[in-house]
mmCIF file of C-alpha atoms in Angstrom:
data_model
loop_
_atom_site.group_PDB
_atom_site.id
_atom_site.type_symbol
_atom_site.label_atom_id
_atom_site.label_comp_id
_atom_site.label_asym_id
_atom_site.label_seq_id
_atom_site.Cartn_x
_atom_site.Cartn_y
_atom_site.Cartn_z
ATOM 1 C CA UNK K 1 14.124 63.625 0.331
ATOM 2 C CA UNK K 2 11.280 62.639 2.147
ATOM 3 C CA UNK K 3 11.511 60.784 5.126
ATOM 4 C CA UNK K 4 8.783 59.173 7.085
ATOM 5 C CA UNK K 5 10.011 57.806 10.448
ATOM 6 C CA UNK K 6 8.247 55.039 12.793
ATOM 7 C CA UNK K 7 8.495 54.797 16.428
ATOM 8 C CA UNK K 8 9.180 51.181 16.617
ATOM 9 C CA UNK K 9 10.691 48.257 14.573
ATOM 10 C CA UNK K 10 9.751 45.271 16.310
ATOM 11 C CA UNK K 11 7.232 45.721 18.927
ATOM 12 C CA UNK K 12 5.893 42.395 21.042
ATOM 13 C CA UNK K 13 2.954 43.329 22.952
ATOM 14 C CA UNK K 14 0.672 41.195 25.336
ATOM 15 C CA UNK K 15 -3.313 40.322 24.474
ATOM 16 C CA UNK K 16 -5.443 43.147 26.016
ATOM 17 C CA UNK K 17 -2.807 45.758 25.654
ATOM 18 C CA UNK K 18 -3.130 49.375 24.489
ATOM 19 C CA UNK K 19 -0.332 49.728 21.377
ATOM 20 C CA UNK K 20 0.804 52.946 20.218
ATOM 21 C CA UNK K 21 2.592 53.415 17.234
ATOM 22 C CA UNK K 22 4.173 56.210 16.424
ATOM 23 C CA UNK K 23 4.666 58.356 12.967
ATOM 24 C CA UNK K 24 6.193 61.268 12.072
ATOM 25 C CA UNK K 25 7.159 62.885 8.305
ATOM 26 C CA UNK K 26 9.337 65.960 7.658
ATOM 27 C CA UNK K 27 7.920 67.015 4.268
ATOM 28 C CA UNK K 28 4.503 69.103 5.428
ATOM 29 C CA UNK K 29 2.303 66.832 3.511
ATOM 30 C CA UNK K 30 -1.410 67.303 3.752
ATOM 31 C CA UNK K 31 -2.013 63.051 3.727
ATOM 32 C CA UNK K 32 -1.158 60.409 6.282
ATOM 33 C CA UNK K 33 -2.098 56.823 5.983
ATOM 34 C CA UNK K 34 -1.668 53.889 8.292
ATOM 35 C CA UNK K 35 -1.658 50.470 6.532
ATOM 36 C CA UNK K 36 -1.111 46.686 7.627
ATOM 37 C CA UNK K 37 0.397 44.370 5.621
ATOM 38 C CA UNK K 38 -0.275 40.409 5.372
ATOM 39 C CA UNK K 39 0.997 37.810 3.279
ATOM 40 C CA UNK K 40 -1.392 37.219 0.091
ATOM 41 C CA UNK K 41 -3.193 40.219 1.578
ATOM 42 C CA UNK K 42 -1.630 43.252 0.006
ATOM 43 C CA UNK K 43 -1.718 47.026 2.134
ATOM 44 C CA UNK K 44 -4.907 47.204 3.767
ATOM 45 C CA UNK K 45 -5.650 51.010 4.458
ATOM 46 C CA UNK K 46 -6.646 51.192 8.513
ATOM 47 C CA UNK K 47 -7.279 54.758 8.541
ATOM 48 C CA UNK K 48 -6.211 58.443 6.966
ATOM 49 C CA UNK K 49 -5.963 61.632 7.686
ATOM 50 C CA UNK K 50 -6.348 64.733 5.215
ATOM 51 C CA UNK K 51 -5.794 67.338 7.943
ATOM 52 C CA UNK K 52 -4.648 67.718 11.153
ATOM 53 C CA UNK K 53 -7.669 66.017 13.744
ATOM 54 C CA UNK K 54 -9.215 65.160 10.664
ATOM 55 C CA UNK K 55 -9.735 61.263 10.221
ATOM 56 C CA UNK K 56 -11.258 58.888 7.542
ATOM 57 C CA UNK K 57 -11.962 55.076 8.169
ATOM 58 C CA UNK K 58 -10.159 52.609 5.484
ATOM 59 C CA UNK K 59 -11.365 49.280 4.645
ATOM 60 C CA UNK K 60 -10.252 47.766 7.994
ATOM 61 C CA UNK K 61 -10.530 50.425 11.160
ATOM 62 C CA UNK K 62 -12.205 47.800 13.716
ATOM 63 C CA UNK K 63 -10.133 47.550 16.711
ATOM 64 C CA UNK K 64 -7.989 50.548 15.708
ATOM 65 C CA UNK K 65 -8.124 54.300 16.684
ATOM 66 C CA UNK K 66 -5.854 56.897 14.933
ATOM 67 C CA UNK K 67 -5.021 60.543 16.541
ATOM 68 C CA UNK K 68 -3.600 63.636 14.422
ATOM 69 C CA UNK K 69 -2.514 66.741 16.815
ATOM 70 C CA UNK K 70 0.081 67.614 14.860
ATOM 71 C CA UNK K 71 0.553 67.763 11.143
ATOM 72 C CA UNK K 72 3.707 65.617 10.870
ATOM 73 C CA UNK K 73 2.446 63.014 13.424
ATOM 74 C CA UNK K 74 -0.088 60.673 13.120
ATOM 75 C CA UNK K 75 -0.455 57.767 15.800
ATOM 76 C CA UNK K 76 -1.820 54.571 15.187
ATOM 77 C CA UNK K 77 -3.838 53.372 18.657
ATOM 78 C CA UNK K 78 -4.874 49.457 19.142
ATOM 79 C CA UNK K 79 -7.235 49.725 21.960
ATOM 80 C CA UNK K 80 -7.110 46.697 23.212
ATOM 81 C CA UNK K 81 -3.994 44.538 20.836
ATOM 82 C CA UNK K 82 -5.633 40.835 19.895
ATOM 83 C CA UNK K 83 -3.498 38.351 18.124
ATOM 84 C CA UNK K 84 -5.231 38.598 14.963
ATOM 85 C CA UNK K 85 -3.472 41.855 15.087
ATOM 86 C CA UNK K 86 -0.142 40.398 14.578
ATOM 87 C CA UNK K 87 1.216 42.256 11.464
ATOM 88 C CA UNK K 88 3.451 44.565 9.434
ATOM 89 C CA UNK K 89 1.987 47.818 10.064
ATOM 90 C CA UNK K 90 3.411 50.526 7.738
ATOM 91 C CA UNK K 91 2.633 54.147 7.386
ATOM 92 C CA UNK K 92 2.551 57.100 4.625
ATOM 93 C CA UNK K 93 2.264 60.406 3.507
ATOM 94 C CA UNK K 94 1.312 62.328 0.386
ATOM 95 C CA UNK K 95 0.757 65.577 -0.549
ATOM 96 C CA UNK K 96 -2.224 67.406 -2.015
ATOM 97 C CA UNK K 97 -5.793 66.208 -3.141
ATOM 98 C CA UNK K 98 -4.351 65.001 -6.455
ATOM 99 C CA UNK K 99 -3.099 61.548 -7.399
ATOM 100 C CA UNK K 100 0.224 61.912 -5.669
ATOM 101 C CA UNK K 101 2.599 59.093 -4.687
ATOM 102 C CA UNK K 102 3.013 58.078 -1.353
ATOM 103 C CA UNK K 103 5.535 57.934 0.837
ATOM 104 C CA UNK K 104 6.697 55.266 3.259
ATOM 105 C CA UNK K 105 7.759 54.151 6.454
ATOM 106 C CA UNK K 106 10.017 51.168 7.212
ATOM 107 C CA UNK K 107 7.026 49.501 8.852
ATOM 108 C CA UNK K 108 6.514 48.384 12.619
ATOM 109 C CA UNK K 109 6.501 44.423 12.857
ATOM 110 C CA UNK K 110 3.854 43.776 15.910
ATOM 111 C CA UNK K 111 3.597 40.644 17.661
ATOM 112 C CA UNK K 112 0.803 40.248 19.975
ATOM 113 C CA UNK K 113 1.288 36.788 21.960
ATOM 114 C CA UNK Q 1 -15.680 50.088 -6.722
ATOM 115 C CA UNK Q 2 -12.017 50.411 -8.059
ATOM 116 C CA UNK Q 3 -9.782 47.355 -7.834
ATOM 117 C CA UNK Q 4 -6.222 46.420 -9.050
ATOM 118 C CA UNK Q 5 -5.705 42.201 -9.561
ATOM 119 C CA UNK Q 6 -1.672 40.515 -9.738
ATOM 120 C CA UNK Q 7 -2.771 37.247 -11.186
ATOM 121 C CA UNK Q 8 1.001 35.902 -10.051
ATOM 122 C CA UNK Q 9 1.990 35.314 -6.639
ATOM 123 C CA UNK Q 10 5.714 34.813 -8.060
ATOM 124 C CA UNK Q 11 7.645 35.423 -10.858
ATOM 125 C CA UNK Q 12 11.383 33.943 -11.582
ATOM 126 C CA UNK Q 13 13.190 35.409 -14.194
ATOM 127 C CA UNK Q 14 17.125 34.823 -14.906
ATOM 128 C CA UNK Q 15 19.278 38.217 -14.879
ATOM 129 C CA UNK Q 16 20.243 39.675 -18.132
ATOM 130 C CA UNK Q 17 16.313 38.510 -19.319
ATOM 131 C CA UNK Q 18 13.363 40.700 -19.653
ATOM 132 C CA UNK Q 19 10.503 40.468 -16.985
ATOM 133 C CA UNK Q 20 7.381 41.344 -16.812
ATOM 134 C CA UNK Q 21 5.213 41.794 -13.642
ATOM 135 C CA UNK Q 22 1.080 41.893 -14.840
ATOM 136 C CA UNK Q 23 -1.669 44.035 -13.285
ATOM 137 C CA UNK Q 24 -4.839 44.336 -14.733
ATOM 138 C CA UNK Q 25 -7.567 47.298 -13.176
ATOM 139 C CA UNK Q 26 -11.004 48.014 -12.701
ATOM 140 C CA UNK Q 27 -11.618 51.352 -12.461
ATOM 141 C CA UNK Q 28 -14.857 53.984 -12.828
ATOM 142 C CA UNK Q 29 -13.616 57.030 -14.922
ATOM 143 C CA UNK Q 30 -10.037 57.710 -15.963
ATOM 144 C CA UNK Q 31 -7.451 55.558 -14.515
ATOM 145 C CA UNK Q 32 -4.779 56.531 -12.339
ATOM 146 C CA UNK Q 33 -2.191 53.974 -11.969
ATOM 147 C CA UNK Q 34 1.206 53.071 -9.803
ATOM 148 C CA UNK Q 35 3.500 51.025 -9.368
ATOM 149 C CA UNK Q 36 5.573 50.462 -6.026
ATOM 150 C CA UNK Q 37 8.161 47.994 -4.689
ATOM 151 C CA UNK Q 38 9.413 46.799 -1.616
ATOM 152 C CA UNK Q 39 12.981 45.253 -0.911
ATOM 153 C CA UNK Q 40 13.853 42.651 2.084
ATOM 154 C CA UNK Q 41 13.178 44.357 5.486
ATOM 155 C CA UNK Q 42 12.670 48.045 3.827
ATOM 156 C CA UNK Q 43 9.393 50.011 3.250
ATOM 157 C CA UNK Q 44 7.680 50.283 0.066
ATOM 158 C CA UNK Q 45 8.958 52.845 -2.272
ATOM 159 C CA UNK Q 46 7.453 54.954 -5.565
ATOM 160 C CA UNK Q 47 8.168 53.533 -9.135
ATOM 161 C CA UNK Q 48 6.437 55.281 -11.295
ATOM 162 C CA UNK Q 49 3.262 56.254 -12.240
ATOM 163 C CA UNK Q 50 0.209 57.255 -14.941
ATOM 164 C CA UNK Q 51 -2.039 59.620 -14.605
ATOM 165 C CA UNK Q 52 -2.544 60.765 -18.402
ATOM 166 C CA UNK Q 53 -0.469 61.071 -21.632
ATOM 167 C CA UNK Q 54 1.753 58.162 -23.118
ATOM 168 C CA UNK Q 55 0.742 54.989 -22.588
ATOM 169 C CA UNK Q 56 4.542 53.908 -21.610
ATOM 170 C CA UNK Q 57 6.079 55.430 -18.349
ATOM 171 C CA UNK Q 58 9.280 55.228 -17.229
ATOM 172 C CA UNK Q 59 9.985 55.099 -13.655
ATOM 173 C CA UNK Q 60 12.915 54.531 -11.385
ATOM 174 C CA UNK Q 61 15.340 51.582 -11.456
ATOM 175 C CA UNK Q 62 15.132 51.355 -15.254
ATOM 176 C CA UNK Q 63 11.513 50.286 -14.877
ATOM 177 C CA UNK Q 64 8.394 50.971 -17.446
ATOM 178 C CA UNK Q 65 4.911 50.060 -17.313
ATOM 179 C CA UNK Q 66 3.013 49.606 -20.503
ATOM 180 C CA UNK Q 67 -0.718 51.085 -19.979
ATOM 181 C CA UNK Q 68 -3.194 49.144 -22.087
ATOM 182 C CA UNK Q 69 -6.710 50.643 -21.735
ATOM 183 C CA UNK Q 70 -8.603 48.254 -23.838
ATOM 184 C CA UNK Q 71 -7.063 45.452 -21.741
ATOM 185 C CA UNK Q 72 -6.987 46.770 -18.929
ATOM 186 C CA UNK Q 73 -3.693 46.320 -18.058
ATOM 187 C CA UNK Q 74 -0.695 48.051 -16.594
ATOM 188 C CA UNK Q 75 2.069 45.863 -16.932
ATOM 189 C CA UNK Q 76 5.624 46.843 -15.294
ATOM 190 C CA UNK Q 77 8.807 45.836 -17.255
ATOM 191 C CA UNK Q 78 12.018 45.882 -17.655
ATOM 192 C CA UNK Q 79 14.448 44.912 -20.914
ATOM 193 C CA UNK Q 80 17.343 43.638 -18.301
ATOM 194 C CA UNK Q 81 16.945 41.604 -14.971
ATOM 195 C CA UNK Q 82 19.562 42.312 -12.034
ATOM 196 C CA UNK Q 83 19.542 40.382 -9.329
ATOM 197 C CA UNK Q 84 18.872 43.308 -7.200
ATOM 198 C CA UNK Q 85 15.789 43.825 -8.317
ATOM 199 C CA UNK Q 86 14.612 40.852 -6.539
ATOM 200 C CA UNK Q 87 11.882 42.163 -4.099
ATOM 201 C CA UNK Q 88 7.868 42.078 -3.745
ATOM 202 C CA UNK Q 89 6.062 44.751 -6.391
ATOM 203 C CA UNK Q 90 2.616 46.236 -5.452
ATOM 204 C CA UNK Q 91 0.254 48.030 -8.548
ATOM 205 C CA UNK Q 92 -2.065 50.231 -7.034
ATOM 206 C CA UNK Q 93 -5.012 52.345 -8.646
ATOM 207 C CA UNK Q 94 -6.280 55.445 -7.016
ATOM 208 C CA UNK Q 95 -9.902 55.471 -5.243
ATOM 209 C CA UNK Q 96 -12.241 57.652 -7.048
ATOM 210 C CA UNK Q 97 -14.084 58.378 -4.412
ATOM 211 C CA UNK Q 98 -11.151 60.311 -2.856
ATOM 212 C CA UNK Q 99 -8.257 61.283 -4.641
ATOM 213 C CA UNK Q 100 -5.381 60.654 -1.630
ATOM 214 C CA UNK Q 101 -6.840 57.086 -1.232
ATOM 215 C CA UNK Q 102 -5.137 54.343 -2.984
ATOM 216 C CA UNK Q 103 -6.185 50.494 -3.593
ATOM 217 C CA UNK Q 104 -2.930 48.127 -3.465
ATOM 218 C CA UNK Q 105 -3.112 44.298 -5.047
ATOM 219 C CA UNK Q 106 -1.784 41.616 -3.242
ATOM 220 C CA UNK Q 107 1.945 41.815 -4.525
ATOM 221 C CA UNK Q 108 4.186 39.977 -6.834
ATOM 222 C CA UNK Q 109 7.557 38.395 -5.747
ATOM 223 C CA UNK Q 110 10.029 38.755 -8.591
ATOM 224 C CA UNK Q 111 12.850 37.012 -7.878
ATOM 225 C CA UNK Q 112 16.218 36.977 -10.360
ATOM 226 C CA UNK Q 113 18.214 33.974 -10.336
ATOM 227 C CA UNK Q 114 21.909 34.554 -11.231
#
């Protein structure tokens, strides 16, 4: 099976902060995707990577940097955490350039206070 | 630009009944559709899928989605409620600008009353 692990459960961070979150999948695939999830909102894609230090913005990358080394690792990077930040943030894989499922994480739950 | 609409916020459904969980699409070009779900405290996981072929897939779970192309529709269903599968269910289409994207809607809490 494929497993997609993230660094953190519950992370509580202060205004200003830099926030690091962590992800990691065991299954070589090609696609990583970091997501935040809101109430009434749906997934809103942040950022993806297609390839290792290869990076695409999503629909909402302000205030967020992403970093790919590795193929199985993909960070997620808040510069500077606000709390308008506060969120579910949840990352995936996939394999391929075809229409394949994703993958998913059990999601980080960051506070920013 | 593609986009994937769950006109119900909530959706209550007594076990042992069928329930239905709507999405409707907008898409340019051929349709690639999915369904996920996520239960209390867990990451989303894969139902099922269409890409091409019958218009009724069967997914995990003992869920189907009926795909409609002349309504637009992609409809997930199931002839038996459990009270397990109480949770929050995401359609999502596939951008066609790039083939690993995909657009989520804003979710649909089913929940099955005993």
């Amino acid at each position: 099976d494929v497993k997609v692990t993230q660094s953190s459960r519950y992370l509580v961070k202060r205004t200003g902060e830099k926030v690091f979150l962590e992800c990691v999948q065991d299954m070589d695939h090609e696609n990583m995707f970091w997501y935040r999830q809101d109430p009434g909102l749906g997934l809103r894609l942040i950022y993806f990577s297609y390839d290792v230090k290869m990076k695409e913005k999503g629909d909402i990358p302000e205030g967020y940097s992403v970093s790919r080394e590795k193929k199985e690792r993909f960070s997620l990077i808040l510069e500077s955490a606000s709390t308008n930040q506060t969120s579910m943030y949840l990352c995936a894989s996939s394999k391929g350039q075809l229409a394949y499922e994703q993958y998913f994480g059990p999601g980080t739950r960051l506070t920013v206070t | 630009a593609q986009s994937v609409a769950q006109p119900e916020d909530q959706v209550n459904v007594a076990e042992g009944n069928p329930l239905t969980v709507k999405c409707t699409y907008s898409v340019s070009g051929n349709p690639y559709l999915f369904w996920y779900v996520q239960y209390p405290n867990r990451g989303l996981q894969f139902l099922l899928k269409y890409i091409t072929g019958d218009n009724l897939v069967k997914g995990s779970y003992g869920f189907e989605a009926e795909f409609n192309k002349s309504q637009t529709s992609f409809h997930l269903k199931k002839p038996s409620a459990l009270v397990s599968d109480s949770a929050l269910y995401f359609c999502a289409v596939r951008e066609s600008s790039s083939a690993s994207k995909i657009i989520f809607g804003s979710g649909t809490r089913l929940s099955i009353r005993p």
